[in-house]
Amino acid sequence: MVLRGALSMLLLASFLAACSKEPPAKEQFYAEGSRLMQEEEYDQAIVAFEAGLAAGADSAAGYNLLGMAHRMKFNQTGEMELKQQEIAFFEKSVVADSTYWPAFINLGASLYYSGEPKRARGFFERALELNPTNPERELIKEMMEN
């Protein structure tokens, strides 16, 4: 059933792209994926975020969104492969834009909660360098100390 829904989403996106003179902007896919995440339709959100990345160049925001979708799907299922994909997408995000601080926080948190607090520390430090007024600064500092 999930595969059918994901396939339907992909077919709809392809149809819309073929009907328009210009391909849909990646932001439209990201908005759709975000809506699907709120509805806990993580498989379909992943398809939308992947379509957004396919519609444009490498995007730190797009990879970060894919990481978040995989995180939520992991939290729902506990499948370790999803945790590995989550981390991989956050890593792609920080490579795509070394100033995109949300991805540094997300990568740090994923590593921290995966039992790698030492590895997480550098990503947390970079996030706080990029955004020193982060409202979660104290929580991040606590995580860095553990």
N, CA, C and O atoms as a DFTB+ gen file, in Angstrom:
584 C
 N C O
     1  1       0.830      -1.195       0.000
     2  2       0.000       0.000       0.000
     3  2       0.873       1.256       0.000
     4  3       0.594       2.212      -0.724
     5  1       1.930       1.248       0.817
     6  2       2.811       2.406       0.877
     7  2       3.508       2.612      -0.451
     8  3       3.628       3.739      -0.930
     9  1       3.970       1.514      -1.051
    10  2       4.639       1.599      -2.335
    11  2       3.701       2.152      -3.393
    12  3       4.112       2.957      -4.229
    13  1       2.453       1.731      -3.361
    14  2       1.476       2.223      -4.323
    15  2       1.279       3.726      -4.153
    16  3       1.182       4.452      -5.142
    17  1       1.220       4.199      -2.907
    18  2       1.068       5.629      -2.649
    19  2       2.268       6.415      -3.136
    20  3       2.122       7.492      -3.714
    21  1       3.453       5.878      -2.905
    22  2       4.673       6.550      -3.352
    23  2       4.724       6.586      -4.875
    24  3       5.103       7.597      -5.465
    25  1       4.344       5.489      -5.501
    26  2       4.320       5.431      -6.955
    27  2       3.303       6.418      -7.511
    28  3       3.566       7.087      -8.510
    29  1       2.152       6.511      -6.872
    30  2       1.125       7.470      -7.300
    31  2       1.654       8.890      -7.228
    32  3       1.421       9.698      -8.127
    33  1       2.367       9.189      -6.150
    34  2       2.932      10.532      -5.978
    35  2       3.942      10.825      -7.084
    36  3       3.947      11.920      -7.646
    37  1       4.789       9.859      -7.394
    38  2       5.784      10.034      -8.436
    39  2       5.123      10.206      -9.795
    40  3       5.537      11.061     -10.578
    41  1       4.109       9.413     -10.084
    42  2       3.396       9.537     -11.355
    43  2       2.700      10.887     -11.470
    44  3       2.696      11.500     -12.538
    45  1       2.113      11.348     -10.373
    46  2       1.460      12.654     -10.383
    47  2       2.475      13.753     -10.648
    48  3       2.217      14.663     -11.436
    49  1       3.619      13.675     -10.001
    50  2       4.661      14.682     -10.206
    51  2       5.137      14.671     -11.657
    52  3       5.339      15.730     -12.252
    53  1       5.318      13.483     -12.227
    54  2       5.743      13.372     -13.624
    55  2       4.690      13.946     -14.564
    56  3       5.026      14.645     -15.520
    57  1       3.419      13.656     -14.299
    58  2       2.326      14.172     -15.111
    59  2       2.288      15.694     -15.058
    60  3       2.167      16.349     -16.093
    61  1       2.391      16.253     -13.866
    62  2       2.361      17.712     -13.725
    63  2       3.540      18.356     -14.433
    64  3       3.398      19.414     -15.045
    65  1       4.690      17.729     -14.355
    66  2       5.864      18.270     -15.030
    67  2       5.678      18.247     -16.544
    68  3       6.068      19.189     -17.233
    69  1       5.087      17.178     -17.061
    70  2       4.880      17.065     -18.503
    71  2       3.840      18.056     -19.010
    72  3       3.924      18.506     -20.152
    73  1       2.867      18.400     -18.183
    74  2       1.788      19.295     -18.595
    75  2       2.191      20.761     -18.571
    76  3       1.611      21.573     -19.293
    77  1       3.146      21.101     -17.777
    78  2       3.514      22.511     -17.658
    79  2       4.639      22.839     -18.626
    80  3       5.380      21.956     -19.058
    81  1       4.759      24.121     -18.961
    82  2       5.827      24.555     -19.847
    83  2       7.165      24.531     -19.126
    84  3       8.200      24.288     -19.746
    85  1       7.154      24.781     -17.828
    86  2       8.366      24.750     -17.023
    87  2       8.219      23.658     -15.973
    88  3       7.124      23.432     -15.459
    89  1       9.321      22.977     -15.651
    90  2       9.218      21.958     -14.599
    91  2       8.891      22.600     -13.259
    92  3       9.274      23.742     -13.007
    93  1       8.185      21.874     -12.399
    94  2       7.837      22.433     -11.096
    95  2       9.093      22.787     -10.318
    96  3      10.094      22.073     -10.375
    97  1       9.033      23.884      -9.599
    98  2      10.165      24.314      -8.795
    99  2      10.379      23.330      -7.658
   100  3       9.437      22.743      -7.124
   101  1      11.652      23.169      -7.304
   102  2      11.953      22.231      -6.218
   103  2      11.244      22.625      -4.936
   104  3      10.922      21.768      -4.114
   105  1      10.997      23.918      -4.759
   106  2      10.320      24.372      -3.546
   107  2       8.903      23.817      -3.438
   108  3       8.406      23.577      -2.337
   109  1       8.257      23.613      -4.583
   110  2       6.911      23.026      -4.559
   111  2       6.953      21.599      -4.019
   112  3       6.092      21.191      -3.239
   113  1       7.958      20.856      -4.440
   114  2       8.109      19.490      -3.933
   115  2       8.434      19.504      -2.444
   116  3       7.930      18.677      -1.684
   117  1       9.285      20.453      -2.029
   118  2       9.648      20.536      -0.611
   119  2       8.432      20.902       0.231
   120  3       8.252      20.375       1.329
   121  1       7.601      21.799      -0.280
   122  2       6.384      22.171       0.451
   123  2       5.436      20.974       0.554
   124  3       4.840      20.732       1.603
   125  1       5.308      20.239      -0.531
   126  2       4.447      19.051      -0.519
   127  2       5.005      18.006       0.443
   128  3       4.256      17.399       1.208
   129  1       6.303      17.799       0.406
   130  2       6.927      16.850       1.323
   131  2       6.737      17.248       2.770
   132  3       6.491      16.396       3.624
   133  1       6.848      18.530       3.052
   134  2       6.649      19.018       4.421
   135  2       5.211      18.788       4.874
   136  3       4.963      18.415       6.021
   137  1       4.269      19.013       3.966
   138  2       2.861      18.751       4.289
   139  2       2.657      17.267       4.597
   140  3       1.974      16.910       5.557
   141  1       3.249      16.422       3.783
   142  2       3.123      14.980       3.988
   143  2       3.776      14.544       5.303
   144  3       3.287      13.631       5.968
   145  1       4.871      15.193       5.672
   146  2       5.514      14.873       6.957
   147  2       4.564      15.185       8.107
   148  3       4.462      14.410       9.057
   149  1       3.871      16.315       8.022
   150  2       2.929      16.678       9.085
   151  2       1.807      15.653       9.198
   152  3       1.248      15.443      10.274
   153  1       1.486      15.023       8.079
   154  2       0.443      13.993       8.064
   155  2       1.013      12.605       8.369
   156  3       0.299      11.605       8.298
   157  1       2.297      12.552       8.706
   158  2       3.004      11.304       9.019
   159  2       3.016      10.325       7.852
   160  3       3.032       9.110       8.048
   161  1       3.008      10.861       6.649
   162  2       3.118      10.072       5.415
   163  2       4.580      10.134       4.966
   164  3       4.905      10.775       3.967
   165  1       5.448       9.466       5.713
   166  2       6.885       9.630       5.532
   167  2       7.396       9.068       4.212
   168  3       8.276       9.668       3.595
   169  1       6.872       7.939       3.766
   170  2       7.319       7.385       2.488
   171  2       7.009       8.341       1.340
   172  3       7.845       8.561       0.464
   173  1       5.818       8.900       1.348
   174  2       5.442       9.847       0.299
   175  2       6.239      11.142       0.429
   176  3       6.583      11.759      -0.579
   177  1       6.533      11.559       1.652
   178  2       7.352      12.758       1.859
   179  2       8.745      12.541       1.275
   180  3       9.303      13.437       0.640
   181  1       9.302      11.358       1.491
   182  2      10.622      11.044       0.940
   183  2      10.600      11.146      -0.581
   184  3      11.525      11.698      -1.178
   185  1       9.561      10.625      -1.209
   186  2       9.435      10.707      -2.671
   187  2       9.377      12.175      -3.109
   188  3      10.023      12.555      -4.085
   189  1       8.617      12.989      -2.400
   190  2       8.502      14.411      -2.755
   191  2       9.841      15.123      -2.597
   192  3      10.226      15.909      -3.462
   193  1      10.554      14.860      -1.507
   194  2      11.852      15.508      -1.295
   195  2      12.867      15.063      -2.348
   196  3      13.668      15.868      -2.823
   197  1      12.829      13.782      -2.710
   198  2      13.722      13.297      -3.765
   199  2      13.397      13.972      -5.098
   200  3      14.302      14.301      -5.865
   201  1      12.116      14.175      -5.371
   202  2      11.711      14.871      -6.599
   203  2      12.198      16.313      -6.564
   204  3      12.612      16.855      -7.589
   205  1      12.152      16.935      -5.394
   206  2      12.662      18.295      -5.258
   207  2      14.143      18.375      -5.553
   208  3      14.592      19.302      -6.227
   209  1      14.902      17.424      -5.061
   210  2      16.337      17.400      -5.356
   211  2      16.583      17.157      -6.837
   212  3      17.492      17.745      -7.423
   213  1      15.776      16.293      -7.446
   214  2      15.931      16.007      -8.871
   215  2      15.587      17.229      -9.725
   216  3      16.097      17.370     -10.836
   217  1      14.732      18.107      -9.216
   218  2      14.296      19.290      -9.964
   219  2      15.312      20.423      -9.916
   220  3      15.176      21.400     -10.652
   221  1      16.323      20.311      -9.065
   222  2      17.314      21.372      -8.948
   223  2      18.666      20.793      -8.583
   224  3      18.841      19.579      -8.485
   225  1      19.612      21.689      -8.384
   226  2      20.962      21.273      -8.007
   227  2      20.971      20.736      -6.581
   228  3      19.973      20.810      -5.864
   229  1      22.125      20.190      -6.187
   230  2      22.270      19.742      -4.799
   231  2      21.809      20.855      -3.877
   232  3      22.151      22.022      -4.071
   233  1      21.053      20.493      -2.901
   234  2      20.466      21.476      -2.003
   235  2      20.642      21.023      -0.569
   236  3      20.195      19.940      -0.190
   237  1      21.296      21.856       0.226
   238  2      21.452      21.534       1.643
   239  2      20.091      21.368       2.293
   240  3      19.888      20.459       3.097
   241  1      19.157      22.246       1.947
   242  2      17.816      22.162       2.535
   243  2      17.125      20.866       2.117
   244  3      16.471      20.221       2.936
   245  1      17.264      20.485       0.856
   246  2      16.638      19.256       0.374
   247  2      17.185      18.018       1.062
   248  3      16.426      17.142       1.475
   249  1      18.502      17.948       1.183
   250  2      19.098      16.801       1.879
   251  2      18.718      16.799       3.354
   252  3      18.496      15.742       3.944
   253  1      18.643      17.981       3.942
   254  2      18.242      18.076       5.349
   255  2      16.802      17.576       5.523
   256  3      16.505      16.850       6.472
   257  1      15.921      17.963       4.613
   258  2      14.533      17.488       4.674
   259  2      14.460      15.968       4.518
   260  3      13.690      15.305       5.213
   261  1      15.262      15.421       3.605
   262  2      15.295      13.962       3.447
   263  2      15.797      13.292       4.720
   264  3      15.291      12.243       5.120
   265  1      16.792      13.900       5.352
   266  2      17.278      13.367       6.621
   267  2      16.196      13.365       7.683
   268  3      16.054      12.404       8.439
   269  1      15.432      14.450       7.736
   270  2      14.347      14.533       8.727
   271  2      13.265      13.485       8.445
   272  3      12.745      12.863       9.371
   273  1      12.932      13.293       7.178
   274  2      11.909      12.297       6.837
   275  2      12.377      10.894       7.231
   276  3      11.595      10.093       7.743
   277  1      13.647      10.607       6.989
   278  2      14.181       9.305       7.389
   279  2      14.231       9.181       8.909
   280  3      14.010       8.094       9.444
   281  1      14.516      10.270       9.608
   282  2      14.509      10.242      11.078
   283  2      13.119       9.890      11.598
   284  3      12.968       9.037      12.473
   285  1      12.112      10.555      11.051
   286  2      10.748      10.315      11.518
   287  2      10.303       8.889      11.186
   288  3       9.634       8.238      11.988
   289  1      10.678       8.413      10.007
   290  2      10.345       7.036       9.621
   291  2      11.073       6.049      10.540
   292  3      10.497       5.038      10.942
   293  1      12.343       6.338      10.877
   294  2      13.082       5.488      11.819
   295  2      12.384       5.476      13.174
   296  3      12.212       4.417      13.778
   297  1      11.984       6.649      13.650
   298  2      11.304       6.722      14.947
   299  2      10.017       5.902      14.944
   300  3       9.614       5.356      15.971
   301  1       9.386       5.824      13.792
   302  2       8.137       5.075      13.653
   303  2       8.376       3.565      13.590
   304  3       7.594       2.786      14.134
   305  1       9.464       3.155      12.922
   306  2       9.672       1.731      12.649
   307  2      10.830       1.095      13.414
   308  3      10.817      -0.108      13.674
   309  1      11.824       1.895      13.771
   310  2      13.013       1.358      14.430
   311  2      13.974       0.636      13.492
   312  3      14.905      -0.022      13.957
   313  1      13.770       0.744      12.188
   314  2      14.637       0.073      11.215
   315  2      15.974       0.806      11.122
   316  3      16.019       1.978      10.749
   317  1      17.065       0.111      11.462
   318  2      18.387       0.736      11.516
   319  2      18.855       1.272      10.165
   320  3      19.610       2.243      10.117
   321  1      18.424       0.664       9.085
   322  2      18.802       1.170       7.763
   323  2      18.331       2.616       7.590
   324  3      19.019       3.426       6.969
   325  1      17.174       2.933       8.132
   326  2      16.656       4.303       8.052
   327  2      17.534       5.263       8.846
   328  3      17.749       6.396       8.415
   329  1      18.045       4.832       9.995
   330  2      18.945       5.674      10.791
   331  2      20.219       5.963      10.001
   332  3      20.713       7.091      10.007
   333  1      20.748       4.950       9.322
   334  2      21.948       5.140       8.504
   335  2      21.682       6.110       7.357
   336  3      22.522       6.953       7.042
   337  1      20.513       5.988       6.736
   338  2      20.158       6.904       5.647
   339  2      19.969       8.319       6.181
   340  3      20.384       9.286       5.543
   341  1      19.351       8.440       7.335
   342  2      19.167       9.745       7.984
   343  2      20.514      10.447       8.125
   344  3      20.668      11.599       7.718
   345  1      21.481       9.750       8.701
   346  2      22.813      10.327       8.904
   347  2      23.455      10.668       7.568
   348  3      24.058      11.732       7.427
   349  1      23.337       9.787       6.591
   350  2      23.936      10.028       5.272
   351  2      23.364      11.283       4.616
   352  3      24.106      12.046       3.997
   353  1      22.055      11.505       4.741
   354  2      21.466      12.703       4.133
   355  2      21.899      13.971       4.865
   356  3      22.121      15.001       4.228
   357  1      22.021      13.913       6.181
   358  2      22.521      15.086       6.901
   359  2      23.978      15.364       6.515
   360  3      24.381      16.522       6.407
   361  1      24.761      14.311       6.308
   362  2      26.148      14.497       5.860
   363  2      26.178      15.157       4.483
   364  3      26.993      16.047       4.239
   365  1      25.294      14.725       3.583
   366  2      25.225      15.349       2.257
   367  2      24.830      16.818       2.378
   368  3      25.315      17.659       1.621
   369  1      23.964      17.120       3.318
   370  2      23.514      18.494       3.506
   371  2      24.666      19.404       3.916
   372  3      24.812      20.498       3.372
   373  1      25.487      18.963       4.869
   374  2      26.587      19.824       5.316
   375  2      27.672      19.941       4.248
   376  3      28.391      20.939       4.204
   377  1      27.796      18.927       3.383
   378  2      28.739      19.018       2.266
   379  2      28.206      19.995       1.216
   380  3      28.969      20.777       0.650
   381  1      26.906      19.950       0.958
   382  2      26.295      20.835      -0.041
   383  2      26.410      22.303       0.356
   384  3      26.553      23.169      -0.506
   385  1      26.347      22.589       1.661
   386  2      26.461      23.975       2.144
   387  2      27.047      23.956       3.550
   388  3      26.368      23.612       4.518
   389  1      28.305      24.328       3.643
   390  2      29.007      24.279       4.931
   391  2      28.588      25.397       5.879
   392  3      29.156      25.538       6.961
   393  1      27.595      26.192       5.479
   394  2      27.084      27.249       6.368
   395  2      25.631      27.003       6.780
   396  3      25.037      27.836       7.464
   397  1      25.064      25.890       6.379
   398  2      23.656      25.587       6.678
   399  2      23.569      24.953       8.065
   400  3      23.621      23.732       8.209
   401  1      23.436      25.800       9.074
   402  2      23.526      25.350      10.465
   403  2      22.461      24.337      10.882
   404  3      22.768      23.483      11.714
   405  1      21.217      24.370      10.356
   406  2      20.253      23.346      10.796
   407  2      20.748      21.919      10.544
   408  3      20.504      21.022      11.351
   409  1      21.442      21.713       9.424
   410  2      21.939      20.370       9.116
   411  2      23.031      19.949      10.091
   412  3      23.134      18.773      10.439
   413  1      23.849      20.905      10.534
   414  2      24.890      20.570      11.512
   415  2      24.262      20.136      12.834
   416  3      24.739      19.198      13.473
   417  1      23.197      20.814      13.241
   418  2      22.499      20.414      14.470
   419  2      21.872      19.034      14.289
   420  3      21.994      18.171      15.159
   421  1      21.206      18.834      13.164
   422  2      20.545      17.547      12.923
   423  2      21.546      16.399      12.838
   424  3      21.304      15.319      13.378
   425  1      22.666      16.630      12.164
   426  2      23.684      15.586      12.073
   427  2      24.265      15.300      13.456
   428  3      24.448      14.141      13.830
   429  1      24.554      16.360      14.212
   430  2      25.059      16.168      15.568
   431  2      24.090      15.383      16.430
   432  3      24.494      14.473      17.154
   433  1      22.812      15.730      16.359
   434  2      21.801      15.037      17.168
   435  2      21.672      13.570      16.754
   436  3      21.550      12.691      17.606
   437  1      21.697      13.312      15.457
   438  2      21.596      11.926      14.982
   439  2      22.764      11.094      15.494
   440  3      22.583       9.962      15.941
   441  1      23.952      11.659      15.425
   442  2      25.131      10.940      15.908
   443  2      25.085      10.772      17.421
   444  3      25.393       9.702      17.944
   445  1      24.702      11.828      18.116
   446  2      24.622      11.792      19.579
   447  2      23.681      10.682      20.036
   448  3      24.035       9.872      20.893
   449  1      22.499      10.651      19.468
   450  2      21.506       9.657      19.877
   451  2      21.793       8.265      19.313
   452  3      21.137       7.293      19.687
   453  1      22.778       8.173      18.408
   454  2      23.214       6.868      17.901
   455  2      24.404       6.340      18.698
   456  3      25.004       5.328      18.334
   457  1      24.738       7.030      19.783
   458  2      25.835       6.576      20.633
   459  2      27.205       7.069      20.213
   460  3      28.219       6.482      20.591
   461  1      27.248       8.147      19.429
   462  2      28.521       8.704      18.983
   463  2      28.670      10.160      19.433
   464  3      28.808      11.045      18.588
   465  1      28.644      10.429      20.744
   466  2      28.697      11.814      21.219
   467  2      29.998      12.536      20.867
   468  3      29.985      13.746      20.638
   469  1      31.113      11.817      20.820
   470  2      32.385      12.473      20.464
   471  2      32.358      12.952      19.018
   472  3      32.809      14.056      18.715
   473  1      31.836      12.132      18.145
   474  2      31.730      12.518      16.733
   475  2      30.722      13.655      16.560
   476  3      30.903      14.520      15.703
   477  1      29.676      13.655      17.360
   478  2      28.635      14.686      17.271
   479  2      29.158      16.057      17.679
   480  3      28.716      17.077      17.150
   481  1      30.086      16.081      18.606
   482  2      30.569      17.337      19.185
   483  2      31.026      18.351      18.126
   484  3      30.666      19.526      18.205
   485  1      31.798      17.916      17.157
   486  2      32.292      18.829      16.127
   487  2      31.165      19.462      15.315
   488  3      31.252      20.627      14.925
   489  1      30.128      18.704      15.066
   490  2      28.994      19.237      14.302
   491  2      28.197      20.234      15.142
   492  3      27.723      21.248      14.631
   493  1      28.057      19.938      16.429
   494  2      27.394      20.890      17.328
   495  2      28.204      22.185      17.424
   496  3      27.642      23.279      17.383
   497  1      29.527      22.053      17.552
   498  2      30.383      23.244      17.639
   499  2      30.226      24.108      16.398
   500  3      30.087      25.327      16.498
   501  1      30.248      23.481      15.232
   502  2      30.105      24.225      13.975
   503  2      28.735      24.897      13.899
   504  3      28.636      26.037      13.445
   505  1      27.695      24.220      14.330
   506  2      26.347      24.805      14.317
   507  2      26.301      26.053      15.186
   508  3      25.693      27.054      14.805
   509  1      26.935      26.001      16.345
   510  2      26.917      27.161      17.244
   511  2      27.818      28.281      16.739
   512  3      27.553      29.451      17.016
   513  1      28.871      27.952      16.010
   514  2      29.688      28.988      15.363
   515  2      28.860      29.726      14.325
   516  3      28.916      30.952      14.225
   517  1      28.096      28.973      13.558
   518  2      27.286      29.556      12.488
   519  2      26.080      30.318      13.012
   520  3      25.656      31.304      12.410
   521  1      25.532      29.869      14.120
   522  2      24.329      30.487      14.688
   523  2      24.496      30.589      16.206
   524  3      23.917      29.799      16.952
   525  1      25.292      31.569      16.662
   526  2      25.588      31.673      18.096
   527  2      24.385      32.042      18.958
   528  3      24.432      31.874      20.176
   529  1      23.329      32.533      18.362
   530  2      22.142      32.914      19.147
   531  2      21.049      31.853      19.081
   532  3      19.890      32.135      19.382
   533  1      21.409      30.650      18.694
   534  2      20.434      29.560      18.595
   535  2      19.691      29.418      19.915
   536  3      20.320      29.324      20.969
   537  1      18.357      29.400      19.876
   538  2      17.583      29.286      21.116
   539  2      17.801      27.962      21.851
   540  3      17.490      27.860      23.038
   541  1      18.328      26.956      21.168
   542  2      18.608      25.665      21.800
   543  2      20.072      25.550      22.223
   544  3      20.561      24.454      22.500
   545  1      20.761      26.677      22.270
   546  2      22.192      26.705      22.567
   547  2      22.542      25.940      23.846
   548  3      23.477      25.139      23.847
   549  1      21.811      26.173      24.922
   550  2      22.139      25.530      26.200
   551  2      21.957      24.017      26.127
   552  3      22.773      23.268      26.664
   553  1      20.909      23.571      25.477
   554  2      20.689      22.133      25.308
   555  2      21.814      21.515      24.485
   556  3      22.317      20.441      24.814
   557  1      22.201      22.200      23.419
   558  2      23.285      21.703      22.569
   559  2      24.585      21.633      23.365
   560  3      25.334      20.663      23.246
   561  1      24.855      22.646      24.169
   562  2      26.071      22.640      24.990
   563  2      26.059      21.472      25.980
   564  3      27.090      20.838      26.207
   565  1      24.901      21.192      26.564
   566  2      24.782      20.040      27.471
   567  2      25.108      18.744      26.741
   568  3      25.806      17.879      27.271
   569  1      24.600      18.619      25.525
   570  2      24.862      17.412      24.744
   571  2      26.350      17.312      24.411
   572  3      26.901      16.212      24.365
   573  1      27.000      18.447      24.179
   574  2      28.423      18.448      23.864
   575  2      29.262      18.014      25.064
   576  3      30.348      17.460      24.891
   577  1      28.777      18.257      26.260
   578  2      29.526      17.915      27.469
   579  2      29.417      16.440      27.817
   580  3      30.243      15.931      28.575
   581  1      28.444      15.754      27.297
   582  2      28.251      14.324      27.612
   583  2      29.024      13.434      26.678
   584  3      28.971      12.211      26.807
